PDB file of C-alpha atoms in Angstrom:
ATOM      1  CA  MET A   1       0.000   0.000   0.000  1.00 53.00           C
ATOM      2  CA  VAL A   2       1.979   2.927  -1.287  1.00 61.00           C
ATOM      3  CA  GLY A   3       1.591   6.188   0.592  1.00 75.00           C
ATOM      4  CA  VAL A   4       0.061   4.680   3.734  1.00 83.00           C
ATOM      5  CA  THR A   5       1.504   5.825   7.037  1.00 92.00           C
ATOM      6  CA  TRP A   6       1.266   3.792  10.206  1.00 95.00           C
ATOM      7  CA  THR A   7       1.006   4.374  13.912  1.00 96.00           C
ATOM      8  CA  ILE A   8       2.345   1.594  16.124  1.00 98.00           C
ATOM      9  CA  ARG A   9       1.334   1.723  19.769  1.00 96.00           C
ATOM     10  CA  ALA A  10       1.019  -0.547  22.775  1.00 97.00           C
ATOM     11  CA  GLU A  11      -2.521  -1.734  23.389  1.00 96.00           C
ATOM     12  CA  PRO A  12      -4.048  -3.872  26.133  1.00 96.00           C
ATOM     13  CA  ILE A  13      -4.416  -7.454  24.918  1.00 93.00           C
ATOM     14  CA  THR A  14      -7.995  -7.360  26.176  1.00 92.00           C
ATOM     15  CA  SER A  15      -9.074  -4.603  23.782  1.00 96.00           C
ATOM     16  CA  PRO A  16     -11.385  -5.705  20.948  1.00 97.00           C
ATOM     17  CA  ASP A  17      -8.812  -4.780  18.267  1.00 97.00           C
ATOM     18  CA  ALA A  18      -6.008  -6.632  20.055  1.00 95.00           C
ATOM     19  CA  ALA A  19      -8.198  -9.700  20.554  1.00 93.00           C
ATOM     20  CA  GLU A  20      -9.140  -9.677  16.869  1.00 95.00           C
ATOM     21  CA  ALA A  21      -5.499  -9.281  15.777  1.00 95.00           C
ATOM     22  CA  LEU A  22      -4.419 -12.169  18.031  1.00 93.00           C
ATOM     23  CA  LEU A  23      -7.218 -14.373  16.687  1.00 93.00           C
ATOM     24  CA  THR A  24      -6.293 -13.502  13.100  1.00 93.00           C
ATOM     25  CA  TYR A  25      -2.616 -14.217  13.837  1.00 90.00           C
ATOM     26  CA  THR A  26      -3.448 -17.558  15.464  1.00 91.00           C
ATOM     27  CA  THR A  27      -5.792 -18.563  12.656  1.00 92.00           C
ATOM     28  CA  GLU A  28      -3.169 -17.861   9.995  1.00 89.00           C
ATOM     29  CA  MET A  29      -0.357 -19.578  11.887  1.00 89.00           C
ATOM     30  CA  ALA A  30      -2.482 -22.680  12.548  1.00 89.00           C
ATOM     31  CA  SER A  31      -3.714 -22.816   8.943  1.00 91.00           C
ATOM     32  CA  ARG A  32      -0.181 -22.532   7.590  1.00 88.00           C
ATOM     33  CA  TYR A  33       0.993 -25.200  10.027  1.00 88.00           C
ATOM     34  CA  TYR A  34      -1.711 -27.652   8.940  1.00 90.00           C
ATOM     35  CA  GLY A  35      -1.479 -26.705   5.251  1.00 92.00           C
ATOM     36  CA  ARG A  36      -5.245 -26.067   5.143  1.00 95.00           C
ATOM     37  CA  PRO A  37      -7.778 -23.839   6.883  1.00 93.00           C
ATOM     38  CA  ALA A  38      -7.605 -24.561  10.613  1.00 91.00           C
ATOM     39  CA  THR A  39     -10.765 -25.692  12.355  1.00 94.00           C
ATOM     40  CA  ASP A  40     -12.293 -23.755  15.242  1.00 93.00           C
ATOM     41  CA  ARG A  41     -11.183 -26.555  17.565  1.00 94.00           C
ATOM     42  CA  GLU A  42      -7.558 -26.310  16.330  1.00 92.00           C
ATOM     43  CA  ILE A  43      -7.593 -22.527  16.782  1.00 91.00           C
ATOM     44  CA  ASP A  44      -9.077 -22.822  20.280  1.00 89.00           C
ATOM     45  CA  SER A  45      -6.420 -25.413  21.130  1.00 88.00           C
ATOM     46  CA  ALA A  46      -3.630 -23.118  19.881  1.00 87.00           C
ATOM     47  CA  VAL A  47      -4.977 -20.213  21.938  1.00 86.00           C
ATOM     48  CA  ALA A  48      -5.185 -22.405  25.061  1.00 86.00           C
ATOM     49  CA  GLU A  49      -1.698 -23.842  24.466  1.00 84.00           C
ATOM     50  CA  HIS A  50      -0.094 -20.396  24.145  1.00 82.00           C
ATOM     51  CA  PRO A  51      -1.749 -17.951  26.567  1.00 80.00           C
ATOM     52  CA  ASP A  52      -0.996 -14.259  26.252  1.00 85.00           C
ATOM     53  CA  ASP A  53      -1.065 -13.435  29.975  1.00 86.00           C
ATOM     54  CA  ASP A  54       2.524 -12.158  29.926  1.00 88.00           C
ATOM     55  CA  LEU A  55       1.964  -9.569  27.180  1.00 91.00           C
ATOM     56  CA  VAL A  56       1.287  -6.854  29.747  1.00 92.00           C
ATOM     57  CA  PRO A  57       3.453  -4.236  31.455  1.00 92.00           C
ATOM     58  CA  PRO A  58       5.838  -4.109  33.124  1.00 92.00           C
ATOM     59  CA  ARG A  59       7.427  -7.212  31.502  1.00 93.00           C
ATOM     60  CA  GLY A  60       5.532  -7.315  28.228  1.00 96.00           C
ATOM     61  CA  ARG A  61       3.973  -5.182  25.510  1.00 97.00           C
ATOM     62  CA  PHE A  62       1.496  -5.937  22.747  1.00 97.00           C
ATOM     63  CA  LEU A  63       1.776  -3.513  19.823  1.00 98.00           C
ATOM     64  CA  LEU A  64      -0.766  -2.851  17.081  1.00 97.00           C
ATOM     65  CA  ALA A  65      -0.082  -1.124  13.762  1.00 97.00           C
ATOM     66  CA  ARG A  66      -2.928   1.030  12.469  1.00 96.00           C
ATOM     67  CA  ALA A  67      -3.265   2.930   9.221  1.00 93.00           C
ATOM     68  CA  ASP A  68      -3.209   6.644  10.036  1.00 92.00           C
ATOM     69  CA  GLU A  69      -5.904   7.319   7.450  1.00 91.00           C
ATOM     70  CA  ASP A  70      -8.689   5.179   8.917  1.00 93.00           C
ATOM     71  CA  GLY A  71      -7.333   3.327  11.960  1.00 93.00           C
ATOM     72  CA  THR A  72      -7.472  -0.085  10.296  1.00 93.00           C
ATOM     73  CA  VAL A  73      -5.345  -2.644  12.157  1.00 96.00           C
ATOM     74  CA  ALA A  74      -2.796  -4.097   9.743  1.00 95.00           C
ATOM     75  CA  GLY A  75      -0.341  -5.873  12.021  1.00 96.00           C
ATOM     76  CA  CYS A  76       0.762  -6.777  15.509  1.00 97.00           C
ATOM     77  CA  ILE A  77       3.804  -7.847  17.470  1.00 98.00           C
ATOM     78  CA  ALA A  78       4.504  -8.655  21.098  1.00 97.00           C
ATOM     79  CA  VAL A  79       7.644  -8.403  23.173  1.00 98.00           C
ATOM     80  CA  VAL A  80       8.238  -9.985  26.568  1.00 97.00           C
ATOM     81  CA  LEU A  81      11.154  -9.675  28.944  1.00 96.00           C
ATOM     82  CA  ALA A  82      12.160 -13.343  29.093  1.00 94.00           C
ATOM     83  CA  ALA A  83      15.182 -12.836  31.355  1.00 92.00           C
ATOM     84  CA  GLU A  84      16.772  -9.859  33.096  1.00 90.00           C
ATOM     85  CA  HIS A  85      18.305  -8.376  29.934  1.00 96.00           C
ATOM     86  CA  THR A  86      16.775 -10.573  27.224  1.00 97.00           C
ATOM     87  CA  ALA A  87      13.517  -9.836  25.435  1.00 98.00           C
ATOM     88  CA  GLU A  88      11.593 -12.209  23.218  1.00 97.00           C
ATOM     89  CA  ILE A  89       9.502 -11.255  20.192  1.00 98.00           C
ATOM     90  CA  ARG A  90       6.238 -13.125  19.710  1.00 95.00           C
ATOM     91  CA  ARG A  91       2.906 -12.867  17.876  1.00 94.00           C
ATOM     92  CA  PHE A  92       4.339 -11.072  14.827  1.00 96.00           C
ATOM     93  CA  TRP A  93       1.777 -10.688  12.047  1.00 94.00           C
ATOM     94  CA  VAL A  94       1.157  -8.371   9.100  1.00 95.00           C
ATOM     95  CA  ALA A  95      -2.068  -8.512   7.109  1.00 93.00           C
ATOM     96  CA  PRO A  96      -1.466 -10.289   3.768  1.00 92.00           C
ATOM     97  CA  PRO A  97      -2.422  -7.324   1.521  1.00 89.00           C
ATOM     98  CA  ILE A  98       0.061  -5.119   3.401  1.00 91.00           C
ATOM     99  CA  ARG A  99       3.068  -7.452   3.286  1.00 91.00           C
ATOM    100  CA  ARG A 100       6.223  -6.462   1.414  1.00 89.00           C
ATOM    101  CA  GLY A 101       5.537  -2.788   2.043  1.00 90.00           C
ATOM    102  CA  GLY A 102       7.819  -2.182   5.022  1.00 93.00           C
ATOM    103  CA  LEU A 103       5.333  -2.515   7.883  1.00 95.00           C
ATOM    104  CA  GLY A 104       6.998  -5.702   9.150  1.00 95.00           C
ATOM    105  CA  ALA A 105      10.321  -3.923   9.618  1.00 96.00           C
ATOM    106  CA  LEU A 106       8.547  -1.051  11.401  1.00 97.00           C
ATOM    107  CA  LEU A 107       6.835  -3.491  13.771  1.00 97.00           C
ATOM    108  CA  VAL A 108      10.109  -5.254  14.596  1.00 97.00           C
ATOM    109  CA  ALA A 109      11.797  -1.874  15.206  1.00 97.00           C
ATOM    110  CA  ALA A 110       8.943  -0.865  17.521  1.00 97.00           C
ATOM    111  CA  ALA A 111       9.266  -4.154  19.436  1.00 97.00           C
ATOM    112  CA  GLU A 112      13.034  -3.633  19.744  1.00 97.00           C
ATOM    113  CA  SER A 113      12.437  -0.110  21.058  1.00 96.00           C
ATOM    114  CA  ALA A 114       9.921  -1.437  23.606  1.00 96.00           C
ATOM    115  CA  ALA A 115      12.454  -4.107  24.625  1.00 97.00           C
ATOM    116  CA  LEU A 116      15.098  -1.446  25.211  1.00 96.00           C
ATOM    117  CA  GLY A 117      12.582   0.476  27.314  1.00 95.00           C
ATOM    118  CA  MET A 118      12.121  -2.631  29.470  1.00 95.00           C
ATOM    119  CA  GLY A 119      15.890  -2.906  30.017  1.00 95.00           C
ATOM    120  CA  ALA A 120      16.718  -5.579  27.444  1.00 97.00           C
ATOM    121  CA  ARG A 121      20.167  -5.707  25.873  1.00 97.00           C
ATOM    122  CA  THR A 122      19.375  -8.559  23.493  1.00 97.00           C
ATOM    123  CA  VAL A 123      16.287  -9.801  21.728  1.00 98.00           C
ATOM    124  CA  ARG A 124      15.488 -13.279  20.530  1.00 98.00           C
ATOM    125  CA  LEU A 125      12.699 -15.083  18.715  1.00 97.00           C
ATOM    126  CA  ASP A 126      11.784 -18.414  17.230  1.00 96.00           C
ATOM    127  CA  THR A 127      10.017 -19.251  14.010  1.00 94.00           C
ATOM    128  CA  ARG A 128       8.996 -22.152  11.845  1.00 91.00           C
ATOM    129  CA  ARG A 129      10.600 -23.375   8.634  1.00 91.00           C
ATOM    130  CA  ASP A 130       7.475 -22.595   6.571  1.00 89.00           C
ATOM    131  CA  LEU A 131       7.601 -18.896   7.526  1.00 90.00           C
ATOM    132  CA  THR A 132      10.295 -18.146   4.975  1.00 91.00           C
ATOM    133  CA  GLU A 133       9.304 -14.505   4.504  1.00 90.00           C
ATOM    134  CA  ALA A 134       9.739 -13.889   8.246  1.00 91.00           C
ATOM    135  CA  ARG A 135      13.152 -15.557   8.265  1.00 93.00           C
ATOM    136  CA  ARG A 136      14.280 -13.370   5.353  1.00 94.00           C
ATOM    137  CA  LEU A 137      13.091 -10.260   7.184  1.00 95.00           C
ATOM    138  CA  TYR A 138      14.907 -11.205  10.394  1.00 96.00           C
ATOM    139  CA  ALA A 139      18.152 -11.775   8.491  1.00 96.00           C
ATOM    140  CA  ARG A 140      17.763  -8.439   6.699  1.00 96.00           C
ATOM    141  CA  LEU A 141      17.252  -6.719  10.067  1.00 97.00           C
ATOM    142  CA  GLY A 142      20.480  -8.124  11.517  1.00 96.00           C
ATOM    143  CA  TYR A 143      19.196 -11.179  13.350  1.00 97.00           C
ATOM    144  CA  GLU A 144      21.453 -14.220  13.355  1.00 97.00           C
ATOM    145  CA  GLU A 145      20.614 -17.853  13.976  1.00 96.00           C
ATOM    146  CA  ILE A 146      21.337 -18.856  17.580  1.00 97.00           C
ATOM    147  CA  GLU A 147      21.163 -22.041  19.608  1.00 97.00           C
ATOM    148  CA  PRO A 148      17.625 -23.135  20.513  1.00 96.00           C
ATOM    149  CA  PHE A 149      16.360 -21.466  23.692  1.00 95.00           C
ATOM    150  CA  ASN A 150      13.162 -23.505  23.977  1.00 94.00           C
ATOM    151  CA  ASP A 151      11.806 -26.887  23.003  1.00 92.00           C
ATOM    152  CA  SER A 152       8.677 -25.666  21.231  1.00 89.00           C
ATOM    153  CA  PRO A 153       7.390 -28.189  18.700  1.00 86.00           C
ATOM    154  CA  TYR A 154       6.492 -25.184  16.515  1.00 87.00           C
ATOM    155  CA  ALA A 155      10.022 -23.745  16.389  1.00 92.00           C
ATOM    156  CA  ASP A 156      12.552 -24.792  13.760  1.00 93.00           C
ATOM    157  CA  HIS A 157      14.787 -21.695  13.773  1.00 96.00           C
ATOM    158  CA  TRP A 158      15.944 -19.433  16.608  1.00 97.00           C
ATOM    159  CA  PHE A 159      17.296 -15.924  16.038  1.00 97.00           C
ATOM    160  CA  GLY A 160      18.909 -13.313  18.236  1.00 97.00           C
ATOM    161  CA  LYS A 161      20.283  -9.813  18.040  1.00 97.00           C
ATOM    162  CA  PRO A 162      22.039  -7.423  20.402  1.00 97.00           C
ATOM    163  CA  LEU A 163      20.099  -4.213  20.961  1.00 96.00           C
ATOM    164  CA  ARG A 164      21.667  -0.800  20.719  1.00 88.00           C
ATOM    165  CA  ARG A 165      20.179   2.526  21.660  1.00 77.00           C
ATOM    166  CA  LYS A 166      19.970   4.810  18.665  1.00 67.00           C
ATOM    167  CA  LEU A 167      21.179   8.362  18.997  1.00 54.00           C
ATOM    168  CA  GLY A 168      18.309  10.781  18.878  1.00 53.00           C
ATOM    169  CA  HIS A 169      18.145  14.037  17.008  1.00 37.00           C
ATOM    170  CA  ILE A 170      20.660  16.580  18.302  1.00 39.00           C
ATOM    171  CA  PRO A 171      18.979  19.964  18.746  1.00 37.00           C
ATOM    172  CA  GLU A 172      20.478  22.683  16.551  1.00 35.00           C
ATOM    173  CA  GLN A 173      21.650  24.803  19.451  1.00 33.00           C
ATOM    174  CA  ALA A 174      23.524  21.831  20.908  1.00 33.00           C
ATOM    175  CA  ALA A 175      25.097  21.022  17.562  1.00 34.00           C
ATOM    176  CA  SER A 176      26.241  24.554  16.787  1.00 27.00           C
ATOM    177  CA  PRO A 177      29.839  25.448  17.660  1.00 32.00           C
ATOM    178  CA  GLU A 178      30.250  28.523  19.875  1.00 31.00           C
TER     179      GLU A 178
END
């Protein structure tokens, strides 16, 4: 979607838009896993197997991306402080018509920024082999394959990246020599 601008903000996972985004994410992930449309029972099972209770402050954030023009939700991502200085990215989804337009990279950057705000120095994530577009994006964003950090039956690849604070804009008066 050329010319669309996005706002990415934290939202309570209990909000109607967050609940809908999580359901859409889960439905797509389950359908891709099974290679066919997932049944309601399979989706309910996936939701029960992976609760989202930890996606709340102070140790977690759930972020939604909305189109500035009309507020349409087009993506989501979650970040959780998994250890003292290690954050984990989860629940990353971009609506199919929006993919390949840069929103995925913006969501990951927003999750990394939230992780830094929670005190993380590194970020990690896992993904499946069939999510090739996600793996390409992670590599492009500087993530490298790491040793497995969980035994999830739905994880085939594990990625990590050190986080660095970015220098902000230097005000003109501070940048001007005296």
